[in-house]
Tab-separated table of C-alpha atoms in Angstrom:
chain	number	residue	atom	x	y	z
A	1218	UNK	CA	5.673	-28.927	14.335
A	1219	UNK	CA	5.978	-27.805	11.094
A	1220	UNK	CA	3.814	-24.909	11.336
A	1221	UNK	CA	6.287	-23.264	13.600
A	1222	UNK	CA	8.931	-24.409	11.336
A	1223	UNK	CA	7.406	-22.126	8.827
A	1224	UNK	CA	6.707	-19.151	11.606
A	1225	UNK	CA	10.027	-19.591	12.477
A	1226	UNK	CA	11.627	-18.870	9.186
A	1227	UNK	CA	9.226	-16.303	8.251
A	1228	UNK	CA	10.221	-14.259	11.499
A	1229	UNK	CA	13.586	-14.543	11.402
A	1230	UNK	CA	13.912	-13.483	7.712
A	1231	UNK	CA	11.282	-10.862	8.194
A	1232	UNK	CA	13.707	-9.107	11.007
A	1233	UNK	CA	16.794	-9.893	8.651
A	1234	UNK	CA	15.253	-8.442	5.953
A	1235	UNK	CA	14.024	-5.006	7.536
A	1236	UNK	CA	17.949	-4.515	8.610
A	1237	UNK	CA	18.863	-5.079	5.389
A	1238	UNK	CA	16.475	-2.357	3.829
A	1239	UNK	CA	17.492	0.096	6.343
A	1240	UNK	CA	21.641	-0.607	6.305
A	1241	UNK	CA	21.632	-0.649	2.643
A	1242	UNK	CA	23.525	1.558	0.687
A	1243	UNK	CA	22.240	1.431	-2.788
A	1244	UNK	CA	19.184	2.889	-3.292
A	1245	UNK	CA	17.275	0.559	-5.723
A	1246	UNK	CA	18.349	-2.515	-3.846
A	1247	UNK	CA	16.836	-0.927	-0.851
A	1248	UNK	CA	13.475	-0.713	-2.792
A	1249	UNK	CA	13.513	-4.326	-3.888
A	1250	UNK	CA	13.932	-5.658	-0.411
A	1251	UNK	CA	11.432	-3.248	1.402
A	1252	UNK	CA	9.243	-4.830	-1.509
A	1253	UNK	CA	9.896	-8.225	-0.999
A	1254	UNK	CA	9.586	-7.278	2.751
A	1255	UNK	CA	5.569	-6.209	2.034
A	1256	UNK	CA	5.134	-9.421	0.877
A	1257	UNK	CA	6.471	-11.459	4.238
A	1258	UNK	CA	4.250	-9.293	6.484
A	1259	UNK	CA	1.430	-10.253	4.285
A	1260	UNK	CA	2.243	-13.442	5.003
A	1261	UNK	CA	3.165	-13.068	8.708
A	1262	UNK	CA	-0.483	-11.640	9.172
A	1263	UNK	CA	-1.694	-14.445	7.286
A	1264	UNK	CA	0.148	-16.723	9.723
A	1265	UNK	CA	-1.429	-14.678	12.879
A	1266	UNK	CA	-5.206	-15.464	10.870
A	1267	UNK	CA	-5.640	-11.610	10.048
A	1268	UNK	CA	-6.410	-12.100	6.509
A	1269	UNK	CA	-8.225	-8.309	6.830
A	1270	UNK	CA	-5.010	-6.853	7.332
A	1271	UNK	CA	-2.727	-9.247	4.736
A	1272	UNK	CA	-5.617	-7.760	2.412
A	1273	UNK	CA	-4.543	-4.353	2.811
A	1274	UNK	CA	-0.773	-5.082	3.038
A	1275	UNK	CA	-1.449	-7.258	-0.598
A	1276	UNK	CA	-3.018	-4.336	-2.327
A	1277	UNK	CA	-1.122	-1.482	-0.429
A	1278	UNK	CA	2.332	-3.133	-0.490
A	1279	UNK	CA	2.036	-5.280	-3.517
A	1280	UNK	CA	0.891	-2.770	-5.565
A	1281	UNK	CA	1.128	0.826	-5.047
A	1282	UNK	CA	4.422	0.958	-2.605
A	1283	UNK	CA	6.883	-0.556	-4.708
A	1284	UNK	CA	5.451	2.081	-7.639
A	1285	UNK	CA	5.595	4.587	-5.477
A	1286	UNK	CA	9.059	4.188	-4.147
A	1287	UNK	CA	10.422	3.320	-8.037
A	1288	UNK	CA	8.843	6.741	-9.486
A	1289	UNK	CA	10.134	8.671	-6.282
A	1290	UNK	CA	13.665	7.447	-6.700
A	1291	UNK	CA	13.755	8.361	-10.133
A	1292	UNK	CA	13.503	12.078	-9.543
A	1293	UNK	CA	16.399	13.960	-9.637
A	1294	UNK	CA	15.681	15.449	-6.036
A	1295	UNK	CA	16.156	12.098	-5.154
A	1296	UNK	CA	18.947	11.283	-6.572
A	1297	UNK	CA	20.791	14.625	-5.553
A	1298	UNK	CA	19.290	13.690	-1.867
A	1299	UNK	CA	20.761	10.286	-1.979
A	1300	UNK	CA	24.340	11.874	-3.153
A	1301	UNK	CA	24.516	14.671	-0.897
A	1302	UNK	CA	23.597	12.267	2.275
A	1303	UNK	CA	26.301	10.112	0.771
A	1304	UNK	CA	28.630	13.260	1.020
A	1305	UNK	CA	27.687	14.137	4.822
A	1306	UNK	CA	28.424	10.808	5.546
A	1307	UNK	CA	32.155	10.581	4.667
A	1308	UNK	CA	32.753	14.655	5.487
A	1309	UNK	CA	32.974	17.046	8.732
A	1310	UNK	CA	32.960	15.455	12.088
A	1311	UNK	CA	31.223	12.050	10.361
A	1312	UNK	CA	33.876	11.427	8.848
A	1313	UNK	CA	35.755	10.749	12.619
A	1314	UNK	CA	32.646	8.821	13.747
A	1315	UNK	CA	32.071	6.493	11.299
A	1316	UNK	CA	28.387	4.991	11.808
A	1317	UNK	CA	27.664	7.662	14.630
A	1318	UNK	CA	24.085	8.163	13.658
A	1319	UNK	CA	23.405	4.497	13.261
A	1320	UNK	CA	24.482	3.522	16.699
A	1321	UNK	CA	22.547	6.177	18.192
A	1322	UNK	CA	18.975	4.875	16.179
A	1323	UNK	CA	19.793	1.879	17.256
A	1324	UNK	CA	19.994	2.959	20.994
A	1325	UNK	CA	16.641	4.772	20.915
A	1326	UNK	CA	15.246	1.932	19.017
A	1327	UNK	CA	16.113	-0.879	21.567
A	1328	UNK	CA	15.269	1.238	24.150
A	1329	UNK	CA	11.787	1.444	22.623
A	1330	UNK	CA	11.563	-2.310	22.273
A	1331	UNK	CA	12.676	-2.754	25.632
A	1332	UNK	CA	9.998	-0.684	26.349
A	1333	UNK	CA	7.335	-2.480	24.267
A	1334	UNK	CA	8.241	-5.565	25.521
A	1335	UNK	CA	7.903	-4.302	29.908
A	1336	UNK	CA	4.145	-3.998	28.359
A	1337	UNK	CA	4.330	-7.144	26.890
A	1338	UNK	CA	5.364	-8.794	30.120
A	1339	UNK	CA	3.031	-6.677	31.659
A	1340	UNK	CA	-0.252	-7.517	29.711
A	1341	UNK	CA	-2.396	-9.574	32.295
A	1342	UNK	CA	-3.747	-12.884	30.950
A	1343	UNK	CA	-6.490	-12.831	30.130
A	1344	UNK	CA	-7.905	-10.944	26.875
A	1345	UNK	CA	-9.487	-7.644	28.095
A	1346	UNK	CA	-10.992	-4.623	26.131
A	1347	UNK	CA	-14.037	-4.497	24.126
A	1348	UNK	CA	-14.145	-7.922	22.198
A	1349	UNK	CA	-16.633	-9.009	23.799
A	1350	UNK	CA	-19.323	-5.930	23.881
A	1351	UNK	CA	-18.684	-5.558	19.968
A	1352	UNK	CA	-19.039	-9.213	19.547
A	1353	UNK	CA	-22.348	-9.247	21.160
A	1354	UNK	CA	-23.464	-5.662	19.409
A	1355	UNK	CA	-23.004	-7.274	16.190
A	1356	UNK	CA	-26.408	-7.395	15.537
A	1357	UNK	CA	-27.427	-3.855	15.649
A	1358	UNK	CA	-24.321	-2.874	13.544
A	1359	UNK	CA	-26.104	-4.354	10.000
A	1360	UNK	CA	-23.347	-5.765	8.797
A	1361	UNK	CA	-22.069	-9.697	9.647
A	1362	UNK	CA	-18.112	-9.010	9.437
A	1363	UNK	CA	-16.654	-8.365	12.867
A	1364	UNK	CA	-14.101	-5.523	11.283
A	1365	UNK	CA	-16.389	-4.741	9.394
A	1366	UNK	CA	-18.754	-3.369	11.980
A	1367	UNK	CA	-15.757	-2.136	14.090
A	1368	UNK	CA	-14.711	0.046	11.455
A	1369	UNK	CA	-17.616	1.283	9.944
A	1370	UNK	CA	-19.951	1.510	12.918
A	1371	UNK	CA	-18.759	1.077	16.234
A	1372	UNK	CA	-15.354	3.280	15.468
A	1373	UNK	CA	-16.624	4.965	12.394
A	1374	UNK	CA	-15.264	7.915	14.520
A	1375	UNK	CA	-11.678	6.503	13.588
A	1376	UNK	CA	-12.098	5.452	9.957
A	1377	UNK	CA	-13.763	8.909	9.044
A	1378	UNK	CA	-10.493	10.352	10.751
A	1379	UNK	CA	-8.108	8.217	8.861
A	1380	UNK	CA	-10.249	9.239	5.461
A	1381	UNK	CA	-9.201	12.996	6.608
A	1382	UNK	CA	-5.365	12.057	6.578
A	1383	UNK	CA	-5.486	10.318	3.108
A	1384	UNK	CA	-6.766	13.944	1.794
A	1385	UNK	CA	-4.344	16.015	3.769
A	1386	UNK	CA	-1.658	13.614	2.046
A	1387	UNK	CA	-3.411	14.555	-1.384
A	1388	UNK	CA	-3.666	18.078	-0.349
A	1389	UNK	CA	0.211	18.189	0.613
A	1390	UNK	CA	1.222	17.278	-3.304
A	1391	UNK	CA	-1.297	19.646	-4.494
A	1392	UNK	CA	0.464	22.121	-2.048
A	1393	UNK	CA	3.634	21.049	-3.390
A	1394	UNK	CA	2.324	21.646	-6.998
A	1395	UNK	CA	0.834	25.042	-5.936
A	1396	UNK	CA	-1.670	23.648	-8.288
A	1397	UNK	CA	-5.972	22.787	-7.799
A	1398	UNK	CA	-5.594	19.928	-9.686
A	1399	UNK	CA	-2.228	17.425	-11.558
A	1400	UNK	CA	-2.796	18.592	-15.354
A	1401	UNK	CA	0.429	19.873	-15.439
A	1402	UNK	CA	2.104	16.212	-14.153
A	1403	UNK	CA	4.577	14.941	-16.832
A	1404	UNK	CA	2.474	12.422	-18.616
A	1405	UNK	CA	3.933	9.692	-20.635
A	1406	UNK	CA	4.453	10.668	-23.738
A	1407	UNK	CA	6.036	7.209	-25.343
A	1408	UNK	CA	3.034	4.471	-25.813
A	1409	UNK	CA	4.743	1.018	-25.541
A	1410	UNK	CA	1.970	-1.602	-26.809
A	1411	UNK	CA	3.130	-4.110	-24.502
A	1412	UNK	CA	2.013	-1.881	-21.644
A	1413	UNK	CA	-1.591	-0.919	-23.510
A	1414	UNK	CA	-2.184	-4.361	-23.625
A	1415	UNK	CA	-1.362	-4.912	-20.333
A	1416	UNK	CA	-3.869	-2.361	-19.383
A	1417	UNK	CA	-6.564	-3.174	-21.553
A	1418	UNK	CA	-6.398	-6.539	-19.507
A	1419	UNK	CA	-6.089	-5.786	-15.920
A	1420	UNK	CA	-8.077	-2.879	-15.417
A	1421	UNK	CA	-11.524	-4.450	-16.350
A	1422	UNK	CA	-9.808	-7.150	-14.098
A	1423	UNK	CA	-8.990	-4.846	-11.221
A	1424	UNK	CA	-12.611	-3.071	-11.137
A	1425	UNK	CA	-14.145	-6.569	-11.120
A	1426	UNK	CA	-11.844	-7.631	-7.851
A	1427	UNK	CA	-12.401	-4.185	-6.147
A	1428	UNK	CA	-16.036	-4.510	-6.723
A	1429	UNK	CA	-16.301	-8.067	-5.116
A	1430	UNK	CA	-13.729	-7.042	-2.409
A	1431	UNK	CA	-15.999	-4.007	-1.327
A	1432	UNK	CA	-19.069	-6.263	-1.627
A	1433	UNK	CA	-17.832	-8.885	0.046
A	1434	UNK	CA	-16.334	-6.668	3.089
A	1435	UNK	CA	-20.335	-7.249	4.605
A	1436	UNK	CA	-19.498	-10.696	5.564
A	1437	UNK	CA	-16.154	-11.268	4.913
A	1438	UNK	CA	-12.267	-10.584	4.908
A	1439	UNK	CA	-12.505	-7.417	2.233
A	1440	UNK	CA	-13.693	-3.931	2.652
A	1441	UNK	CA	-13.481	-0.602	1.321
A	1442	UNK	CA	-9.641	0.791	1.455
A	1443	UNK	CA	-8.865	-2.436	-0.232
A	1444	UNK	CA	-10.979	-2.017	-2.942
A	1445	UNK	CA	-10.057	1.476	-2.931
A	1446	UNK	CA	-6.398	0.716	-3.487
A	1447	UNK	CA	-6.754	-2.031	-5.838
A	1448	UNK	CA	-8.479	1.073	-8.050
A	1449	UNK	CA	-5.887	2.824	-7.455
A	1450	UNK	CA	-3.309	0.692	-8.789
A	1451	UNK	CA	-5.570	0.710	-11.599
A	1452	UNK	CA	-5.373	3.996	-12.238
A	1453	UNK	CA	-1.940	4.215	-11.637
A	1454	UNK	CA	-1.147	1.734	-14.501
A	1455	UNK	CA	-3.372	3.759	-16.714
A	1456	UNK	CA	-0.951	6.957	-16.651
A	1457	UNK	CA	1.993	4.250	-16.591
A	1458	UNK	CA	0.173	2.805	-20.426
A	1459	UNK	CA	0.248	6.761	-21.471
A	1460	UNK	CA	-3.792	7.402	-20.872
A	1461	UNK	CA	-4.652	10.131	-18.848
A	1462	UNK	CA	-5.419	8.953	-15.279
A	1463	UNK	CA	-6.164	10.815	-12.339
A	1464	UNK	CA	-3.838	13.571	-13.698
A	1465	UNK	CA	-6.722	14.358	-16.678
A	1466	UNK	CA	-9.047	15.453	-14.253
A	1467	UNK	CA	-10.213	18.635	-13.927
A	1468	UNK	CA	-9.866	20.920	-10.553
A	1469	UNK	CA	-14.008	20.025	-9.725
A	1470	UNK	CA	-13.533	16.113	-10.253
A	1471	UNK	CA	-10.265	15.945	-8.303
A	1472	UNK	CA	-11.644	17.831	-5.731
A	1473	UNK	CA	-14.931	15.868	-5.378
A	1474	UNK	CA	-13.462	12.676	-5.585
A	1475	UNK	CA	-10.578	13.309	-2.760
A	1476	UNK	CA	-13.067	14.851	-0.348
A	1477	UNK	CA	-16.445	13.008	-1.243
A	1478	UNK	CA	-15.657	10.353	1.512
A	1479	UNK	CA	-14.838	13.283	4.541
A	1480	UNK	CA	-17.888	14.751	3.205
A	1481	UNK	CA	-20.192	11.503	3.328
A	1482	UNK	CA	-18.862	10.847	7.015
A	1483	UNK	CA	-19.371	14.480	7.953
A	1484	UNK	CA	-23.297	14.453	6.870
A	1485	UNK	CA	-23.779	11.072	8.216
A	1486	UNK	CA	-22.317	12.038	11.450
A	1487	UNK	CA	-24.780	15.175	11.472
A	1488	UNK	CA	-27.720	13.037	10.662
A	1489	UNK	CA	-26.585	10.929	13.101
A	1490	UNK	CA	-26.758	13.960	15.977
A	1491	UNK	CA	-30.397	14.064	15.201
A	1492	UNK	CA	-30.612	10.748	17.104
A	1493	UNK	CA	-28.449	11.949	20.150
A	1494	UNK	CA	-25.199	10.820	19.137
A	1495	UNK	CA	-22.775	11.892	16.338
A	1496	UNK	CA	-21.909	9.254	14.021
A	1497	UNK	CA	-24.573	6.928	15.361
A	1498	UNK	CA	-26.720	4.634	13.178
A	1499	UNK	CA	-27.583	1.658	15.399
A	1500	UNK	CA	-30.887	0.508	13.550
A	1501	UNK	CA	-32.517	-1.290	10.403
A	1502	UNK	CA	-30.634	1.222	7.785
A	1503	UNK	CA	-27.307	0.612	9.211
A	1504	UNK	CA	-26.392	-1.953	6.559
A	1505	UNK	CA	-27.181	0.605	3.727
A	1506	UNK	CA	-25.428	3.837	5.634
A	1507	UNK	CA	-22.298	1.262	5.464
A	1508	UNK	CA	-22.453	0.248	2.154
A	1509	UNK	CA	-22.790	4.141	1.274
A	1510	UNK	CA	-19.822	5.564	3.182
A	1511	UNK	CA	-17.553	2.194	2.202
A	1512	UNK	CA	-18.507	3.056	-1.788
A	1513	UNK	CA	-17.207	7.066	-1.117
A	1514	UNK	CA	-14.324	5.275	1.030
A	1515	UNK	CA	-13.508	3.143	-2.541
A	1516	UNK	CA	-13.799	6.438	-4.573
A	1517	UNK	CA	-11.770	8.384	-2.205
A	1518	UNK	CA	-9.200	6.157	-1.866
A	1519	UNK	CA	-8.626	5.556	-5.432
A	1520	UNK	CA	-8.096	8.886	-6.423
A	1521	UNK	CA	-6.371	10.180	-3.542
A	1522	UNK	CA	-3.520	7.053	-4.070
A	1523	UNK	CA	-3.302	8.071	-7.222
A	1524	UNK	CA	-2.982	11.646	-7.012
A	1525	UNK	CA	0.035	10.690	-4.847
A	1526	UNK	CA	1.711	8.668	-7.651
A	1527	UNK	CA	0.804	10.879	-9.935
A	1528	UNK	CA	2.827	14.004	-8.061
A	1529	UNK	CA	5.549	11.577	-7.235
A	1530	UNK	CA	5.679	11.438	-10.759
A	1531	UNK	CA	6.709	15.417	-11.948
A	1532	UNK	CA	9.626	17.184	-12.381
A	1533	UNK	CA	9.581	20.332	-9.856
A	1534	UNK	CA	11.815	23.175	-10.490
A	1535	UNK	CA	12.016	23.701	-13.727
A	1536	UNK	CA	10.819	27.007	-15.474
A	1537	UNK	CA	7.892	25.608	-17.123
A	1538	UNK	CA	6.304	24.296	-13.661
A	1539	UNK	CA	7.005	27.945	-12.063
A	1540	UNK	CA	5.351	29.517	-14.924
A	1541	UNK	CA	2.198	26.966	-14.409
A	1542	UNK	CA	2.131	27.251	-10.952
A	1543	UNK	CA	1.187	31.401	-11.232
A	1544	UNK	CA	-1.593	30.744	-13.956
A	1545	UNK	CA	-4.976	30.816	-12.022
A	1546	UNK	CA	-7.090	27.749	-11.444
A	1547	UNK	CA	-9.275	27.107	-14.287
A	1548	UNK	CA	-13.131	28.189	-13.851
A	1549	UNK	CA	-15.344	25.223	-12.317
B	712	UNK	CA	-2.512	-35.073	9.794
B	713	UNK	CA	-0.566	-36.357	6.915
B	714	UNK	CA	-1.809	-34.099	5.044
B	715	UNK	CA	-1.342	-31.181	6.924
B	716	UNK	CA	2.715	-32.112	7.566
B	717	UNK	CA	2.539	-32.067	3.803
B	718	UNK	CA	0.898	-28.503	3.330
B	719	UNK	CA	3.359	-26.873	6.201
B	720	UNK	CA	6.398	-28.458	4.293
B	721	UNK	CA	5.014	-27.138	1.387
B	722	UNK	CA	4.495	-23.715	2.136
B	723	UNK	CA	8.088	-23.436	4.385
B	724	UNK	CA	9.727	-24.982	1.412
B	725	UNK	CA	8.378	-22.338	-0.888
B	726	UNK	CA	9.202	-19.346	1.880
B	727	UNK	CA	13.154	-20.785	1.614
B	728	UNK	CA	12.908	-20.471	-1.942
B	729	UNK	CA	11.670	-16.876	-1.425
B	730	UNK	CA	14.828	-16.324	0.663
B	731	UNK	CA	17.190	-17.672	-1.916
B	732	UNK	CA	15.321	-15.169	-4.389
B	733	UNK	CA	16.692	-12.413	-1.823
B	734	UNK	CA	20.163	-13.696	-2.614
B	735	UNK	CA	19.552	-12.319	-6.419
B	736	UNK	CA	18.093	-9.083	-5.254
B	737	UNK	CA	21.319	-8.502	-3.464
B	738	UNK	CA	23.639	-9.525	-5.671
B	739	UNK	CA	22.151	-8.378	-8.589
B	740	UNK	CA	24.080	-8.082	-11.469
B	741	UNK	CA	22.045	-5.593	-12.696
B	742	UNK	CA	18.589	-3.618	-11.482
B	743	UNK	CA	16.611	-5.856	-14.031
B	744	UNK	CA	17.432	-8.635	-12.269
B	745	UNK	CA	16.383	-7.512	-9.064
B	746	UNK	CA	13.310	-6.045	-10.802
B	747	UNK	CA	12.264	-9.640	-11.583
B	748	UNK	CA	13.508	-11.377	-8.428
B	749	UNK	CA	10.877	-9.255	-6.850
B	750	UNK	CA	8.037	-10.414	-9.558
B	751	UNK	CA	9.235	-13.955	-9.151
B	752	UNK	CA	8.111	-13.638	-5.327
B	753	UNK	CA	5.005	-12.079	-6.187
B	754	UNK	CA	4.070	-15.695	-7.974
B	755	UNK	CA	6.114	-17.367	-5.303
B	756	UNK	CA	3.715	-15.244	-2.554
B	757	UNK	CA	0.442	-16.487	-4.534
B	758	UNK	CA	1.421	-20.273	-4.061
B	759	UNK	CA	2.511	-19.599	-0.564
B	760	UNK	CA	-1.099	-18.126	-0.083
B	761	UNK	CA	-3.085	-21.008	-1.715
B	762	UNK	CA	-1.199	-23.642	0.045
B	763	UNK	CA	-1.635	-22.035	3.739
B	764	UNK	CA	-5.621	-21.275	2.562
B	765	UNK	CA	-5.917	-24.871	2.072
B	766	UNK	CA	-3.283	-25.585	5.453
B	767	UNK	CA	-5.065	-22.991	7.695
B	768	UNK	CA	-8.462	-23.551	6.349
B	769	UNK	CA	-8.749	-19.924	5.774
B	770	UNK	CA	-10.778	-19.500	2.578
B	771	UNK	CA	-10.198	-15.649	2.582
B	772	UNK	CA	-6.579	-16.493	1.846
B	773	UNK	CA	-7.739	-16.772	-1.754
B	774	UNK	CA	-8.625	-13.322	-2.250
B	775	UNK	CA	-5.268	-12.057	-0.807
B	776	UNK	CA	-3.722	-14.668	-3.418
B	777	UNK	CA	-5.651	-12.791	-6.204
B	778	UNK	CA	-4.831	-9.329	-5.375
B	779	UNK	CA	-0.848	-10.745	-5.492
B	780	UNK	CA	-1.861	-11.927	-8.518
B	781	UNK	CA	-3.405	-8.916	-10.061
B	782	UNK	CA	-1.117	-6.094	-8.826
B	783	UNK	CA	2.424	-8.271	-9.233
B	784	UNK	CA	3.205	-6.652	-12.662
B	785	UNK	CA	2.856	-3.493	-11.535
B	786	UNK	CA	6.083	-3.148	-9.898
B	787	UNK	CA	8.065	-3.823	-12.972
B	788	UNK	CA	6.073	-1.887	-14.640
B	789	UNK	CA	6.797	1.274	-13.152
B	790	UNK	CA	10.616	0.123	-13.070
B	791	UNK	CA	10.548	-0.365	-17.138
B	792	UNK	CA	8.595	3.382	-17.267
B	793	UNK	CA	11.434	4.767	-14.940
B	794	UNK	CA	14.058	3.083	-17.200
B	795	UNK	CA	12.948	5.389	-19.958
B	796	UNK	CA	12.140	8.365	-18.142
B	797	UNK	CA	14.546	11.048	-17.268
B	798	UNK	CA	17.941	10.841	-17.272
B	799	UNK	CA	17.707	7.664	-20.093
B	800	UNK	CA	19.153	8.690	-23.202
B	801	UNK	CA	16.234	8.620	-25.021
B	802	UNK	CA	14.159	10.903	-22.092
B	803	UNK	CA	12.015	13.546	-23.184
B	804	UNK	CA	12.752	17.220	-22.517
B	805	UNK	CA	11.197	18.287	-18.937
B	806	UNK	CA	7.281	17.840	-19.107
């Protein structure tokens, strides 16, 4: 009874919430409820016994989105983007049809939920797909964790994929820098203690949790991107304290830590072809090919998040950044 | 049973307080009370977590409670950085 008491509530203010984020005005407010929001859907996955998932949305939402989105607001492209929208909306034909864009999201949206829901309606009863073939391949994947081996074995073909779109995120701020690596990203240059402090305490803190999350992703709720972004937050927080983070590294290092994990999926996969298939490791080493790739998956992750914050993080257009982005890549 | 009532109230009596915590972030007055609105539900989310572990006998609950737990600060963090970044008095000049 009370259970769906608490579903209930955490529903309905999950769905009140999201409108809010999207109808607000002010900017920062925005931030703080699309925050807040990260933290229901944790706990609505929680609620629907995914605790893989309310994993990721912890470490992912908790952590890096709300840094993210408070660094990105703060640049002044930002801020001119949020005043000239502001100015489109009251001027030209807008200004006669107040709202006009809204109502017309809102059309396409519900027409996409009516949509979703037809295949709702539509799903036949009983549970269909491939549950039951992984559940009984299990065995041969080497690891004991159902998503796990879904993941890194039966659709490594997918994960190795979604490693490729973390790096062409990466690569798109490096683009955006015209730059091989983020040396030239504003780095703090005021030390507060309180922050060192802070530092010096969670990051031995945050290796030691993304080490036992990426461990325990063999036979457990856990796994690599977790770990990865739980690292990354640590790194982030670094640069926050003033230390160098992923912006001291130079052009080699960057590059080898975003692409290691493509890499270690792309030679796998070849070794793999010698055996008939790509990406195929169905035998006694599968447990240690998994722990390899999920380790570069950790790596990768970490720096790649943080090479985003850190590029949120610069000022672009000024002189000095021009005048950097001619100078030549430093030697390897 | 009883105690399962108990662990449900629990938790949906916490989730209401995270929804009167969304009152603050709206009305404010000012970003730094937002800012910690927003921490508070980070602790709020960790108790949430640890009650429906114990409710849904989901021991991998924990671990989500501990990343919460870990990464909370980080948010306000970045806000107090931003505070005295650009555009603060006390900024520095471009990077």
């Amino acid at each position: 009874m009370l259970e769906h008491g608490v579903d209930i509530v955490l529903a309905g203010s999950i769905a009140v919430v999201a409108w809010r984020v999207l109808l607000e005005p002010q900017l920062f407010r925005s931030m703080v409820l699309f925050i807040a929001m990260g933290l229901m859907l944790s706990l609505a996955w929680v609620r629907l016994a995914a605790p893989d998932i309310a994993l990721a949305e912890a470490a992912i939402g908790a952590g890096l989105t709300g840094i993210l989105l408070i660094r990105a607001a703060q640049t002044e492209a930002a801020q001119e983007a949020a005043a000239a929208a502001r100015e489109a909306a009251t001027s030209g034909w807008r200004r006669w049809f107040p709202g006009a864009g809204r109502i017309v999201s809102a059309a396409a949206a519900l027409a996409f939920a009516a949509v979703l829901l037809v295949a709702v309606i539509d799903l036949p009863g009983e549970p269909i797909g491939l549950t039951e073939a992984a559940a009984t391949e299990m065995e041969a994947s080497g690891v004991e964790h159902p998503v796990t081996s879904v993941l890194l074995n039966f659709r490594a073909y997918d994960t190795w994929l979604e490693v490729g779109v973390l790096l062409l995120a990466a690569m798109g701020v490096l683009a955006i820098h015209r730059t091989y690596n983020l040396r030239s990203t504003r780095s703090e240059e005021h030390t507060m203690l309180v922050l060192t402090w802070l530092a010096r305490i969670i990051l031995p803190l945050a290796v030691l949790i993304a080490g036992y999350l990426y461990w325990s992703g063999t036979h457990q709720p856990g796994g690599a991107f977790q770990a990865g972004a739980i690292l990354a937050a640590a790194l982030v927080l670094m640069q926050l304290a003033g230390f160098r983070g992923v912006s001291g590294l130079s052009t080699l290092w960057l590059g080898a830590g975003l692409m290691l994990s493509f890499a270690a999926f792309l030679a796998v996969g070849f070794i793999g072809t010698f055996e008939g298939e790509f990406l195929r490791y169905r035998h006694a080493t599968g447990e240690l090919i998994i722990l390899a790739l999920e380790l570069t998956i950790v790596v990768s992750t970490a720096v790649t998040l943080a090479a985003l914050f850190a590029g949120a993080g610069s000022q672009s257009g000024d002189d000095s950044d021009a005048v950097r982005a001619r100078t030549p890549p430093e030697s390897l | 049973m009883v105690m399962s009532v108990f662990l449900y109230g629990l938790a949906l009596f916490l989730i209401l307080n995270l929804i009167a915590g969304l009152v603050r972030v709206l009305r404010g007055p000012t970003d730094a009370d937002r800012m910690l609105a927003a921490q508070l539900f980070g602790t709020t989310g960790v108790g949430i977590l640890l009650v429906l572990a114990e409710a849904q006998g989901l021991a991998a609950l924990r671990d989500v409670a501990l990343v919460f737990a870990l990464l909370a600060a980080l948010a306000t963090v970045a806000f107090v950085r931003a505070r005295r970044g650009p555009g603060s008095s006390e900024g520095e000049a471009g990077g």
